[in-house]
CSV table of C-alpha atoms and ligand atoms in Angstrom, one decimal:
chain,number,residue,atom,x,y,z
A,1,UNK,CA,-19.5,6.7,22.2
A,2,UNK,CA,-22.2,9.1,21.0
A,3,UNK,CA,-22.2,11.9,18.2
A,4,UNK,CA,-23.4,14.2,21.2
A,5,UNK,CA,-20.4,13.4,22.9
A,6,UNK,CA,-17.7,14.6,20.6
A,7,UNK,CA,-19.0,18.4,21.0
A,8,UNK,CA,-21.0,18.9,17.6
A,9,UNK,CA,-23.8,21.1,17.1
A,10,UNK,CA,-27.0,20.3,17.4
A,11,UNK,CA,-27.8,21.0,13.2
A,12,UNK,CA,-24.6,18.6,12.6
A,13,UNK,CA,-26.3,16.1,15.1
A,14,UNK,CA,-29.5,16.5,13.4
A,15,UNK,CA,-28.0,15.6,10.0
A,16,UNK,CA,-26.0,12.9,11.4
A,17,UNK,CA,-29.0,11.6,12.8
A,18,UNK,CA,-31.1,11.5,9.4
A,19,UNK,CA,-28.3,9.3,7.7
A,20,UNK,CA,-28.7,6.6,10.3
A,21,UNK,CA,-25.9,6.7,11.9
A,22,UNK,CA,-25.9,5.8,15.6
A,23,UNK,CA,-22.1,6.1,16.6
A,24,UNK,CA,-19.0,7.8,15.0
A,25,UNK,CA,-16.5,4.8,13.2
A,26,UNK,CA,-13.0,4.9,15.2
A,27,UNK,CA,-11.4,7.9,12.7
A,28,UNK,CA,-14.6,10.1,13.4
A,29,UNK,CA,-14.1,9.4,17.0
A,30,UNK,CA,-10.5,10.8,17.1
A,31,UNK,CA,-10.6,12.8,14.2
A,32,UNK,CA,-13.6,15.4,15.2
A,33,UNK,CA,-12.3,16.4,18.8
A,34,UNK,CA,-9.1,17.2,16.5
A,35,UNK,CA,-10.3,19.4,14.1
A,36,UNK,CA,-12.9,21.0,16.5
A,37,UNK,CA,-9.9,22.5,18.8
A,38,UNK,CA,-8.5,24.2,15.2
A,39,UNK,CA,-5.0,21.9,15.0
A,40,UNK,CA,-3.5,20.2,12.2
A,41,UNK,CA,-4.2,16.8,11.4
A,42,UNK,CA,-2.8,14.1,9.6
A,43,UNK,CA,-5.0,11.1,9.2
A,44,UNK,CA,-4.1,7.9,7.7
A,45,UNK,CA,-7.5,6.1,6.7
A,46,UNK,CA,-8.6,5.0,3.3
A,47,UNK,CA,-12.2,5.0,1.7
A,48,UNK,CA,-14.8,2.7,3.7
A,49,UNK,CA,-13.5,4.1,7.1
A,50,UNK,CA,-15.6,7.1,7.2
A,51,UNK,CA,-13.2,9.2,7.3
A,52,UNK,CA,-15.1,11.8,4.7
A,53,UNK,CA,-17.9,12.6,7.4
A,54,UNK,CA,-14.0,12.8,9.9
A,55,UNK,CA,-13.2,15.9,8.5
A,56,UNK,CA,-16.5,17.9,7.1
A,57,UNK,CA,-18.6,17.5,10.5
A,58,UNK,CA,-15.9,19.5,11.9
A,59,UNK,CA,-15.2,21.9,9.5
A,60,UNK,CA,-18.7,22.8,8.9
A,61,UNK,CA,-19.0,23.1,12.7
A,62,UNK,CA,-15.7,25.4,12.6
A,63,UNK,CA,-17.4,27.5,9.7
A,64,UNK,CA,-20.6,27.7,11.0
A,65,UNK,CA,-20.1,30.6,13.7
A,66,UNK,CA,-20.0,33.1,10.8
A,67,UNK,CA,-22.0,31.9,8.7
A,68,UNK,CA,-24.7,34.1,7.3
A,69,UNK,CA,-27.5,34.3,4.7
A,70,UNK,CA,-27.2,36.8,2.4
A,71,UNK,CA,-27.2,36.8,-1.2
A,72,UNK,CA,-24.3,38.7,-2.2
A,73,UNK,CA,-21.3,36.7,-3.2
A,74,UNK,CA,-19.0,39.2,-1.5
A,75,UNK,CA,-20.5,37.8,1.5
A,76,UNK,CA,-19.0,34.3,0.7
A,77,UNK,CA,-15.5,34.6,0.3
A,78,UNK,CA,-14.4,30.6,0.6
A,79,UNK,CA,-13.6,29.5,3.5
A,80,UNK,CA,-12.3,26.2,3.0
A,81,UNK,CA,-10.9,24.4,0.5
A,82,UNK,CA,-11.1,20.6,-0.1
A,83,UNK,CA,-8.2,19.1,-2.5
A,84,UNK,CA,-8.8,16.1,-4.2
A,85,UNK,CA,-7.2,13.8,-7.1
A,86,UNK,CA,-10.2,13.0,-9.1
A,87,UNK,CA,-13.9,14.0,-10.0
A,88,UNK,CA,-15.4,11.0,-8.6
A,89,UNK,CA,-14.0,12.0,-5.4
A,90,UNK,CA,-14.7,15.5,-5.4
A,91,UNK,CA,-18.0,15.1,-5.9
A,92,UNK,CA,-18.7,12.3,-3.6
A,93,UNK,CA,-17.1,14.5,-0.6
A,94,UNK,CA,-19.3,18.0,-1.5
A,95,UNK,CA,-22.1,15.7,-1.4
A,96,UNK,CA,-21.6,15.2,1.9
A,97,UNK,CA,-20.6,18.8,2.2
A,98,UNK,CA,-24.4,19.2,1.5
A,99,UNK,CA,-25.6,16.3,3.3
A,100,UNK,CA,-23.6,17.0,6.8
A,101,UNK,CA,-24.6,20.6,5.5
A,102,UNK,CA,-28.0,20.6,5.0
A,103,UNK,CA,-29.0,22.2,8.1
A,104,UNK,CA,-26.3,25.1,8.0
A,105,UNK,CA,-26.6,28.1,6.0
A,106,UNK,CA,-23.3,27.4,4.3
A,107,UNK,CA,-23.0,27.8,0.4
A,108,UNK,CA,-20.1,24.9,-1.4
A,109,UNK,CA,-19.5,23.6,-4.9
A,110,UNK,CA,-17.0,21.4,-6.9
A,111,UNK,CA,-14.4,21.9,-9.1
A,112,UNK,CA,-12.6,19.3,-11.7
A,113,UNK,CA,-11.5,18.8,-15.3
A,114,UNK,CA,-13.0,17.2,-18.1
A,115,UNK,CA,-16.0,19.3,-18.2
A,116,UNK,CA,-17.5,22.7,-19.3
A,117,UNK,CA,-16.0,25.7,-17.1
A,118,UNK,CA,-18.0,28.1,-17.6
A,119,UNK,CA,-20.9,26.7,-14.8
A,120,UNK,CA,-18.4,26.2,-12.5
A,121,UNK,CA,-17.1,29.8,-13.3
A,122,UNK,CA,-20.7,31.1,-12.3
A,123,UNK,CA,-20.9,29.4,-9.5
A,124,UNK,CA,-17.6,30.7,-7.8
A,125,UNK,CA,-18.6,34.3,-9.1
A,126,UNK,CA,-21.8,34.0,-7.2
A,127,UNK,CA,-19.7,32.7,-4.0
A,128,UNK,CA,-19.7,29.3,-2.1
A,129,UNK,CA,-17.3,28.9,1.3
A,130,UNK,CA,-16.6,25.5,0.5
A,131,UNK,CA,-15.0,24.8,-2.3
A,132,UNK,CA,-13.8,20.9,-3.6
A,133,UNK,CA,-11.4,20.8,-6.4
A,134,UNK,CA,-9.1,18.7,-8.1
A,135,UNK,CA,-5.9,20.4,-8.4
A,136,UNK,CA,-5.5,21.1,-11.9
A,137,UNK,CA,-9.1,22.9,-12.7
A,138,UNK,CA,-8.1,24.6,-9.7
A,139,UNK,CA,-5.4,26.2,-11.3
A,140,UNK,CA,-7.3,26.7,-14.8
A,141,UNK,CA,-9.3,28.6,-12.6
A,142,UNK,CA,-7.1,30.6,-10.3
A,143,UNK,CA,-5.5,31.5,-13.8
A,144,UNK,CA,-8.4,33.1,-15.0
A,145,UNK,CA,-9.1,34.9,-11.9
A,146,UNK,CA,-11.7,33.4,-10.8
A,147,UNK,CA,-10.4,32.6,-7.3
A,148,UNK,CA,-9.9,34.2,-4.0
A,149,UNK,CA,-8.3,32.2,-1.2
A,150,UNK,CA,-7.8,35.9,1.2
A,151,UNK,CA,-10.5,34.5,3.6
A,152,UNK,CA,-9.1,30.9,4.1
A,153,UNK,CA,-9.7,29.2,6.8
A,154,UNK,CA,-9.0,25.2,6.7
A,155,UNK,CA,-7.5,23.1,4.3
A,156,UNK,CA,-7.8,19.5,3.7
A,157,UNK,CA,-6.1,17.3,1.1
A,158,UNK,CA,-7.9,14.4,0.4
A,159,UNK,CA,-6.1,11.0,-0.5
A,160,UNK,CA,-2.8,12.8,-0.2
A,161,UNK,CA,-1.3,9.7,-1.5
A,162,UNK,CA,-3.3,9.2,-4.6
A,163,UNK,CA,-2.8,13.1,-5.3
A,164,UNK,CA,1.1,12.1,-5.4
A,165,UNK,CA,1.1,9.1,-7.2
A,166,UNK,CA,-0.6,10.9,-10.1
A,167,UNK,CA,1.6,13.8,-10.3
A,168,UNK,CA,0.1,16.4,-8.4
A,169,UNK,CA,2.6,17.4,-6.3
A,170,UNK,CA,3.8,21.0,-8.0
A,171,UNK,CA,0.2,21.9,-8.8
A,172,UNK,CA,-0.3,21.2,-4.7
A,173,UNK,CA,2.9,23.4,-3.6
A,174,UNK,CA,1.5,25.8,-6.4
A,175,UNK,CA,-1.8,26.1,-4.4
A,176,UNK,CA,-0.6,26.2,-1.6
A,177,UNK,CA,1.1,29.0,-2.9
A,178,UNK,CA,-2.0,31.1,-3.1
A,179,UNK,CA,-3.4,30.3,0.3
A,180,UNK,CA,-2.9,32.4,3.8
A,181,UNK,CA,-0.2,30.8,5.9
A,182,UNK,CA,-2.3,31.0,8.8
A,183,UNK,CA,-4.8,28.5,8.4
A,184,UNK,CA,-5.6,25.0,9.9
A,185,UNK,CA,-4.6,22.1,7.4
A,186,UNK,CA,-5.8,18.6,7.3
A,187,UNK,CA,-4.5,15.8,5.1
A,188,UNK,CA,-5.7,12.7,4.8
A,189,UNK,CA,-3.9,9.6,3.3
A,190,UNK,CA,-4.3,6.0,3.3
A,191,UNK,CA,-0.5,5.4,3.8
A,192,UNK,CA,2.1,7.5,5.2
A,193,UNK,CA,5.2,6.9,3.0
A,194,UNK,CA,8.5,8.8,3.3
A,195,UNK,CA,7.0,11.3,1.1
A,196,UNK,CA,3.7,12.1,2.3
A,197,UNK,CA,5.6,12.7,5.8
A,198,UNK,CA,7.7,15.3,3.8
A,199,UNK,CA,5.1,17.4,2.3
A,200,UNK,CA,3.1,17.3,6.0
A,201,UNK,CA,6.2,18.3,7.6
A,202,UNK,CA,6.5,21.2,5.2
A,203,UNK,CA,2.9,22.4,5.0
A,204,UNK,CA,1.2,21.4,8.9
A,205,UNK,CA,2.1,23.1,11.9
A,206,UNK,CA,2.3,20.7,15.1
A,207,UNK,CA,0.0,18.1,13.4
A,208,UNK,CA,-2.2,15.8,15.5
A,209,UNK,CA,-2.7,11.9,13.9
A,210,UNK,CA,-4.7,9.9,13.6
A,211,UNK,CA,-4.0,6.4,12.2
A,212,UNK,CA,-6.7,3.7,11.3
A,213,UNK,CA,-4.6,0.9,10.3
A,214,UNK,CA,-6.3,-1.5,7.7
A,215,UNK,CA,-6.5,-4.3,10.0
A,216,UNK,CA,-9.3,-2.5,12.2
A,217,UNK,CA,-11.5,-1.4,9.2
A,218,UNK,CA,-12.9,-2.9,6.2
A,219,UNK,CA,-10.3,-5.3,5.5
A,220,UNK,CA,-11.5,-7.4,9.1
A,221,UNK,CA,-15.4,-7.5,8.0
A,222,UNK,CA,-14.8,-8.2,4.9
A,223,UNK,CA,-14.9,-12.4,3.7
A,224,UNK,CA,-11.8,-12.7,1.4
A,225,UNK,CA,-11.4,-15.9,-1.0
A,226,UNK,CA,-9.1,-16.2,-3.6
A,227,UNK,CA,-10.2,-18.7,-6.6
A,228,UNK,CA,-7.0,-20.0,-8.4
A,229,UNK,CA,-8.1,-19.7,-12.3
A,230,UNK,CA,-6.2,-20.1,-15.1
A,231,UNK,CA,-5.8,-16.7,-17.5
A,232,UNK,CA,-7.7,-17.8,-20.0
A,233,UNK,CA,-10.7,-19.5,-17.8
A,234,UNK,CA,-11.0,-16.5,-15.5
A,235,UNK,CA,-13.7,-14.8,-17.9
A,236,UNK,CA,-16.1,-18.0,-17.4
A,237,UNK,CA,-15.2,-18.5,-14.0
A,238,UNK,CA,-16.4,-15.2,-13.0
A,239,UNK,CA,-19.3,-15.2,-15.1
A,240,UNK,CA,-20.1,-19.7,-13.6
A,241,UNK,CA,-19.7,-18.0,-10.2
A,242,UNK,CA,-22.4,-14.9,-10.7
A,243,UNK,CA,-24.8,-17.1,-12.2
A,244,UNK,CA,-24.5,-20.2,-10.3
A,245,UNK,CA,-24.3,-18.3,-6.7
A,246,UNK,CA,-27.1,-15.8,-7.9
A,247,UNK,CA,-24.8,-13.0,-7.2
A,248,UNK,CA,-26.6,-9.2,-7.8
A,249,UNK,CA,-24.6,-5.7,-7.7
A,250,UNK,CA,-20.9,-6.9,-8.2
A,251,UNK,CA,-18.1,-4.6,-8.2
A,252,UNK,CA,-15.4,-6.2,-10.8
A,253,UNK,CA,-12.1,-4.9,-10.9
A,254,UNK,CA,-9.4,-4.8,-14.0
A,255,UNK,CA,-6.5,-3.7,-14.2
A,256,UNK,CA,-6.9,-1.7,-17.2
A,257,UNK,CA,-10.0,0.1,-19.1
A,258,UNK,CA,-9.3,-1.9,-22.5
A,259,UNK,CA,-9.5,-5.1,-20.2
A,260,UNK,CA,-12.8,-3.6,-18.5
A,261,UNK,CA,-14.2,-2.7,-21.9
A,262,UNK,CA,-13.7,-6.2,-22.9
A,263,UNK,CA,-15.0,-8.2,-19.7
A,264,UNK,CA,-18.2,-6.1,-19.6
A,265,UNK,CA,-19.0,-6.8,-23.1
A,266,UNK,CA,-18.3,-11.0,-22.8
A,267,UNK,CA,-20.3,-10.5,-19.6
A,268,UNK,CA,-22.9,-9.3,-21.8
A,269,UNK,CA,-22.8,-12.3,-24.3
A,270,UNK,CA,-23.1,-14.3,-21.2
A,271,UNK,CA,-26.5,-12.9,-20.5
A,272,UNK,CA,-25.3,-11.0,-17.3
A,273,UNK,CA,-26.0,-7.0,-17.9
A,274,UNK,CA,-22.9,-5.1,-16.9
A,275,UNK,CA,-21.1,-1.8,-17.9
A,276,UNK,CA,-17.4,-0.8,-17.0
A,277,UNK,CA,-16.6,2.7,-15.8
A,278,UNK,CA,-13.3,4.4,-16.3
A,279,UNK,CA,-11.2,7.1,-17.2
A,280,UNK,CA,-12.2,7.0,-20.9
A,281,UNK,CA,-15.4,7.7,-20.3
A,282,UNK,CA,-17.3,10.9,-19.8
A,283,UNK,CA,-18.7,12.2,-16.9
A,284,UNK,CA,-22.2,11.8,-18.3
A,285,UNK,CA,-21.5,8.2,-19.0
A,286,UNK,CA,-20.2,7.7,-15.7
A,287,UNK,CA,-23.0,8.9,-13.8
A,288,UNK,CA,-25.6,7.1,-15.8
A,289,UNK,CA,-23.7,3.8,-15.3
A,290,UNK,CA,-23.4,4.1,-11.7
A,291,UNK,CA,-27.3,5.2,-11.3
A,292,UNK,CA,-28.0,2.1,-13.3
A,293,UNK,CA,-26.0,0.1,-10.8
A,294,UNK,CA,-27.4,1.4,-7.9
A,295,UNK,CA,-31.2,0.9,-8.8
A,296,UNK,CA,-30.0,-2.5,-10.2
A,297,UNK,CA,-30.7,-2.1,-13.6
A,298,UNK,CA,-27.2,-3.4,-14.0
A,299,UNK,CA,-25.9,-6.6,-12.6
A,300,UNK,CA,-22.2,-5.6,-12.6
A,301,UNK,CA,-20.2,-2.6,-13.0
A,302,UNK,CA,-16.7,-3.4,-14.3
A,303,UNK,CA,-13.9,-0.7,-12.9
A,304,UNK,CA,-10.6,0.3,-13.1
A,305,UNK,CA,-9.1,1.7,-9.9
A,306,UNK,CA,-8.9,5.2,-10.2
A,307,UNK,CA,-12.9,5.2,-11.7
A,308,UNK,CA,-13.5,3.4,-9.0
A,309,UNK,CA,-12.2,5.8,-6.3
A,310,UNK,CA,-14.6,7.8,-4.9
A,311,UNK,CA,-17.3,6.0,-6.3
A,312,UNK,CA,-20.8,6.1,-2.8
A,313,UNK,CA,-21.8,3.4,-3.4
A,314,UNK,CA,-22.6,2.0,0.0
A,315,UNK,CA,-22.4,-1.9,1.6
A,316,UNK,CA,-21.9,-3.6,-1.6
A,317,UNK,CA,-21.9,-7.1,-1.2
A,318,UNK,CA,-19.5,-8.6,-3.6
A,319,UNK,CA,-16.3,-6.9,-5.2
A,320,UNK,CA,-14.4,-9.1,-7.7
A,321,UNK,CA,-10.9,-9.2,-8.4
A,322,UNK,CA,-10.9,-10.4,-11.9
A,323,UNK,CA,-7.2,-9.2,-11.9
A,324,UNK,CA,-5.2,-8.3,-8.6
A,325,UNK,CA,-4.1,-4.7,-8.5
A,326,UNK,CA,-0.2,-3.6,-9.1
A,327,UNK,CA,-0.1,-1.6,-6.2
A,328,UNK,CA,-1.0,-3.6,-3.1
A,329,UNK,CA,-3.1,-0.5,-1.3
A,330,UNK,CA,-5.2,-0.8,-4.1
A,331,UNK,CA,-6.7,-4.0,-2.6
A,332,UNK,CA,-7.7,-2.7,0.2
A,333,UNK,CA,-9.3,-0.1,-1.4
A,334,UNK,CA,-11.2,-2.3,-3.6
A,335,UNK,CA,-12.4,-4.0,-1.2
A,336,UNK,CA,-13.0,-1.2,1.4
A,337,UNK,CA,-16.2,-1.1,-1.3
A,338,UNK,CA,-17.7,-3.9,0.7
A,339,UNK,CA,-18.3,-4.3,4.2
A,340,UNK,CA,-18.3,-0.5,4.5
A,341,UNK,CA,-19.3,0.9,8.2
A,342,UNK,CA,-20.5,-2.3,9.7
A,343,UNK,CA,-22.1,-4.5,7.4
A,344,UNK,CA,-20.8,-7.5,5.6
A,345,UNK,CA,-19.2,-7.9,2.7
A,346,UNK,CA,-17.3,-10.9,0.3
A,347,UNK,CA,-14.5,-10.0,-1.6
A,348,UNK,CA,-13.5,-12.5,-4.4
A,349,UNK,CA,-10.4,-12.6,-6.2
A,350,UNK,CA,-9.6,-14.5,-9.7
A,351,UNK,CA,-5.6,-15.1,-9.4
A,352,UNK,CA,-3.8,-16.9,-12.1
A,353,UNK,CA,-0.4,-18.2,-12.2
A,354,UNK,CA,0.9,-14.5,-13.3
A,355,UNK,CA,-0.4,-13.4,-10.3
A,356,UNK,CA,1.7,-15.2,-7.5
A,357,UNK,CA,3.7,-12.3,-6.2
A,358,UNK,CA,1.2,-9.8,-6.7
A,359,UNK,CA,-1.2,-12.2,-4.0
A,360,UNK,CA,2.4,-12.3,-1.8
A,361,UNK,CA,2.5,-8.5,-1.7
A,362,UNK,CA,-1.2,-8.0,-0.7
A,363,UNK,CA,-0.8,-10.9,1.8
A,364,UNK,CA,2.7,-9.0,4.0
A,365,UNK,CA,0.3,-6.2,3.7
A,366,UNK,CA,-2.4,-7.7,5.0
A,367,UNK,CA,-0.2,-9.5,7.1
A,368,UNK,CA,-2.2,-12.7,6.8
A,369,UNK,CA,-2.5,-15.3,4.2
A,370,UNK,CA,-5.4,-15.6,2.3
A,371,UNK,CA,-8.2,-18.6,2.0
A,372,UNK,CA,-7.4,-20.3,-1.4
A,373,UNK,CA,-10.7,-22.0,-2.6
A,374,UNK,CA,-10.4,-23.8,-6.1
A,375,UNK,CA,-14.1,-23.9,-7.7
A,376,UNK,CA,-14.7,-27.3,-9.1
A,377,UNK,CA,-13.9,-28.3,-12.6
A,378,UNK,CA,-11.9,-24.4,-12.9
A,379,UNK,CA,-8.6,-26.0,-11.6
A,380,UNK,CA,-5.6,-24.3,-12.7
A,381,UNK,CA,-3.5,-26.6,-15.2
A,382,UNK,CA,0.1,-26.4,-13.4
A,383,UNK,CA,1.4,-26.8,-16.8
A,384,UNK,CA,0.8,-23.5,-18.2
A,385,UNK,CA,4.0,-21.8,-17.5
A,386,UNK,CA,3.7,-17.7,-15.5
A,387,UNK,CA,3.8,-14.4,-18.3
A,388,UNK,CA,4.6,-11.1,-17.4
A,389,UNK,CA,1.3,-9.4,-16.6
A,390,UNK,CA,-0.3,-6.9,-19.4
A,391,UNK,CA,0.0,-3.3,-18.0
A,392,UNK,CA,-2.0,-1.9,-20.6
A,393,UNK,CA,1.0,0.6,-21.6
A,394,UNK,CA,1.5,-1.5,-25.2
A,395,UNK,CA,-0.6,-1.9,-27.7
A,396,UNK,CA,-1.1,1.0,-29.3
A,397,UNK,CA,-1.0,3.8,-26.3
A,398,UNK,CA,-4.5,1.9,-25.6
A,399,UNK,CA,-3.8,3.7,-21.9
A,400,UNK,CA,-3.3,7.1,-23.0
A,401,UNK,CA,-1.8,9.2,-20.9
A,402,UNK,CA,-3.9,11.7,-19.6
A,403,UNK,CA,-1.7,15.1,-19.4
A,404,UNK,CA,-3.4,18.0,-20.7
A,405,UNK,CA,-2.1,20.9,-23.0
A,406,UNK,CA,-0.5,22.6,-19.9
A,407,UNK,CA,1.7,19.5,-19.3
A,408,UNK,CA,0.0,18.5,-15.9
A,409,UNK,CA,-2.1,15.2,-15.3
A,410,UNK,CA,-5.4,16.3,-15.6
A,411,UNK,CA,-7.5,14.9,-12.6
A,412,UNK,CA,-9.3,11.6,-12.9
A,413,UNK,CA,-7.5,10.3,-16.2
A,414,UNK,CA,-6.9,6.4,-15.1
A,415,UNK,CA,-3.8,6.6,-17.8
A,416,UNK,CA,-1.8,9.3,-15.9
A,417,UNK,CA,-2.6,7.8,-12.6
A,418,UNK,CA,-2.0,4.2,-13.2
A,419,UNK,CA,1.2,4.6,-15.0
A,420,UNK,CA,2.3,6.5,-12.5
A,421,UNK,CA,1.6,4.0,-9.9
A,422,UNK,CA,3.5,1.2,-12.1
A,423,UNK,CA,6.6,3.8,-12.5
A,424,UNK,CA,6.5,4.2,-8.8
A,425,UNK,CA,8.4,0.6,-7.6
A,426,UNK,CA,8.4,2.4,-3.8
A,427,UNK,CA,4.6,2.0,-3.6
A,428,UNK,CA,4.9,-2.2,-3.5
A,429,UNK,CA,5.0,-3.1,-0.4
A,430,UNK,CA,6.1,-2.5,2.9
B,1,AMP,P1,-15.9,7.2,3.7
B,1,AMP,O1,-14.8,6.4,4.3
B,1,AMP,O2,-15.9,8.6,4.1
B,1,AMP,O3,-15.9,7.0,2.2
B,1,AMP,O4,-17.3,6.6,4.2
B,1,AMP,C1,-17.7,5.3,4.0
B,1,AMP,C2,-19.2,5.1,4.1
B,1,AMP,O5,-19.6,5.0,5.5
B,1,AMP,C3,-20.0,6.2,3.5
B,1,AMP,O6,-20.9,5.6,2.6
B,1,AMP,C4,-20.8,6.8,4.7
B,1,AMP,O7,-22.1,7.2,4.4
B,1,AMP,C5,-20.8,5.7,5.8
B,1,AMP,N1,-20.6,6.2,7.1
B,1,AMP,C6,-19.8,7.3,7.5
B,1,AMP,N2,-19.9,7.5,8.8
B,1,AMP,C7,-20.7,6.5,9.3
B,1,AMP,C8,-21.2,6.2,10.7
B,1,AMP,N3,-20.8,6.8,11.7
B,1,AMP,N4,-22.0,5.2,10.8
B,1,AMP,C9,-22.4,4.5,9.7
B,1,AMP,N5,-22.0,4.7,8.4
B,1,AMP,C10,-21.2,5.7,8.2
């Protein structure tokens, strides 16, 4: 199976063809043809999967037909908008908006909270057709008039899922709202729960899908060993098994961002450089510890979940479960950082005694059990008796909360998205 063959255009071809890529992953395959003919689609795929390049091949392909050069923003009503539920996110897919894009005359930008309007203000005043937003900034803006949705084409919301578990879902129906009924809509979720199905079946027409199931995508390429640690000895575990196996550019999970604060500064006593990334954070911060991670001027980049969403960073070989996730999707998106697209990865996972039924959820998801390897002289003592796991809720609001003045989530705020998660019991399992 070729690009060629799916019916893209020659510019798209070209662009695809300067990234390396020699043949569309399974969800591009079925996804393109899709979106090409104009239906709806409902895709369940999850990050590693490719399914970014899925939808914006075609839809720059749809847009391109009328797509024309001239300066005056009039003459760029948008054309499509991309929904989103955090900044990481949006700006990983508009920058392959602009790198699918590159050789179409086709103006986008991105939209999200936590930062200055007033560029993003200028920008839409001067006009793009592609427009990525997370939902709340999108509604800051649409309230100050800054939006016009008259010429809408295609919609797509991004990790449809995610958007719902962080309380999205009347800031969605409000945007939907605003846009033309007759319009092609795409939605993309890693799961299809009962809800999900609900809000396609409200807001697509006759959708197509398209299912990737985790078992065919990064989960099968990628090496997964659990090392049973105790609680306390997981610190100097992880730190034994970075130095002593030479490990360079690990992803490390935590469960919360006091918890990745904390592990990236022992890590740094332990004379491994490392920096944690999350919600707290601002964008500045974030980009700088990312571009130090990628040019490997830092060894380890210590995440939370929803920092880590979104996050190009491509074919990284090790991501670390220093502590297993709540929510058992949220393995395989941590480790759909590995092994993305073909190429190998490892994903390791510190589980203590706490842990047990956390590991059983992943596992029915999975639908296999995992290789259990104990690391010489880091034996768990069987005597030290299970505690309930630390959510990062106590302790002094150390989570936050993340809703902003109008009452709504505001995108990208770990707090508001994992507590959500943990009040959400129907996301455990199957
Ligand atoms: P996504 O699931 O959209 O986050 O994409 C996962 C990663 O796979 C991205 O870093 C893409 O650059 C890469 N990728 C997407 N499509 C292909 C392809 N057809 N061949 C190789 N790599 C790809």
């Amino acid at each position: 199976m070729s690009f060629a063959s799916l019916g893209l255009l020659p510019e798209l071809l070209r662009a695809v063809g300067e990234q390396g890529y020699e043949h569309p992953t399974p969800i591009q395959a079925q996804a393109i043809p899709i979106v090409l003919e104009g239906r709806d689609l409902m895709g369940r795929a999850q990050t590693g999967t490719g399914k970014t390049a899925g939808f914006t091949l075609p839809l720059l392909q749809r847009l391109s037909p009328h797509a024309n050069t001239s300066a005056s923003p009039a003459r760029h009503p948008i054309r499509a908008l991309i929904l989103t539920p955090t900044r990481e996110l949006a700006m990983q897919v508009e920058e392959s908006v602009r790198t699918y894009g590159r050789h179409i005359p086709l103006r986008s930008t991105t939209i999200f909270g936590g930062v200055n309007i007033n560029p993003q203000t200028k920008a839409l005043r001067a006009g793009v057709e592609i427009l990525v937003a997370t939902p709340g900034r999108l509604l800051d803006h649409q309230q100050q008039g800054n939006l016009n949705f008259s010429q809408l084409e295609v919609l797509v919301l991004d990790e449809a899922d995610r958007m719902l578990d962080m309380g999205f879902i009347r800031d969605i129906q409000k945007i939907l709202a605003l846009l033309p009924a007759k319009r092609q809509t795409l939605l993309f979720s890693a799961t299809f729960t009962d809800e999900i199905k609900q809000l396609a079946s409200k807001f697509l027409r006759d959708p197509a899908t398209v299912q990737i199931t985790p078992q065919n995508t990064a989960a099968e390429l990628v090496r997964q060993i659990v090392h049973p640690v105790d609680r306390e000895r997981k610190r100097a575990l992880l730190s034994h098994l970075i130095t002593s196996r030479k490990l360079e550019q690990v992803l490390v999970f935590t469960r919360t961002k006091h918890g990745a604060n904390r592990l990236s500064e022992q890590l740094d006593k332990d004379g491994i450089s490392s920096m944690a990334i999350h919600g707290n954070k601002s964008q500045p911060q974030r980009i700088k510890a990312l571009e130090d991670f990628k040019k490997g001027a830092v060894r380890v980049l210590v995440a939370t979940d929803i920092a880590a969403r979104g996050l190009d960073i491509d074919m990284l070989p090790h991501v670390v479960n220093f502590e297993l996730p709540q929510v058992p999707e949220d393995y395989i998106h941590r480790i759909g950082r590995t092994g993305r697209a073909g190429s190998e990865g490892e994903a390791l996972s510190l589980v203590c005694v706490d842990e047990k039924q956390l590991l059983k959820d992943i596992e029915k998801l999975l639908r296999k059990e995992l290789p259990k390897d104990v690391v010489a002289g880091y034996a768990p003592d069987p005597s030290i008796p299970a505690e309930p796991i630390q959510t990062g809720r106590s302790g002094g609001g150390r989570t936050g909360g993340g809703r902003s003045s109008s009452g709504r989530p505001s995108a990208g705020r770990s707090g508001a998205a994992s507590s959500a998660h943990r009040a959400r019991p129907g996301a455990r399992g199957k």
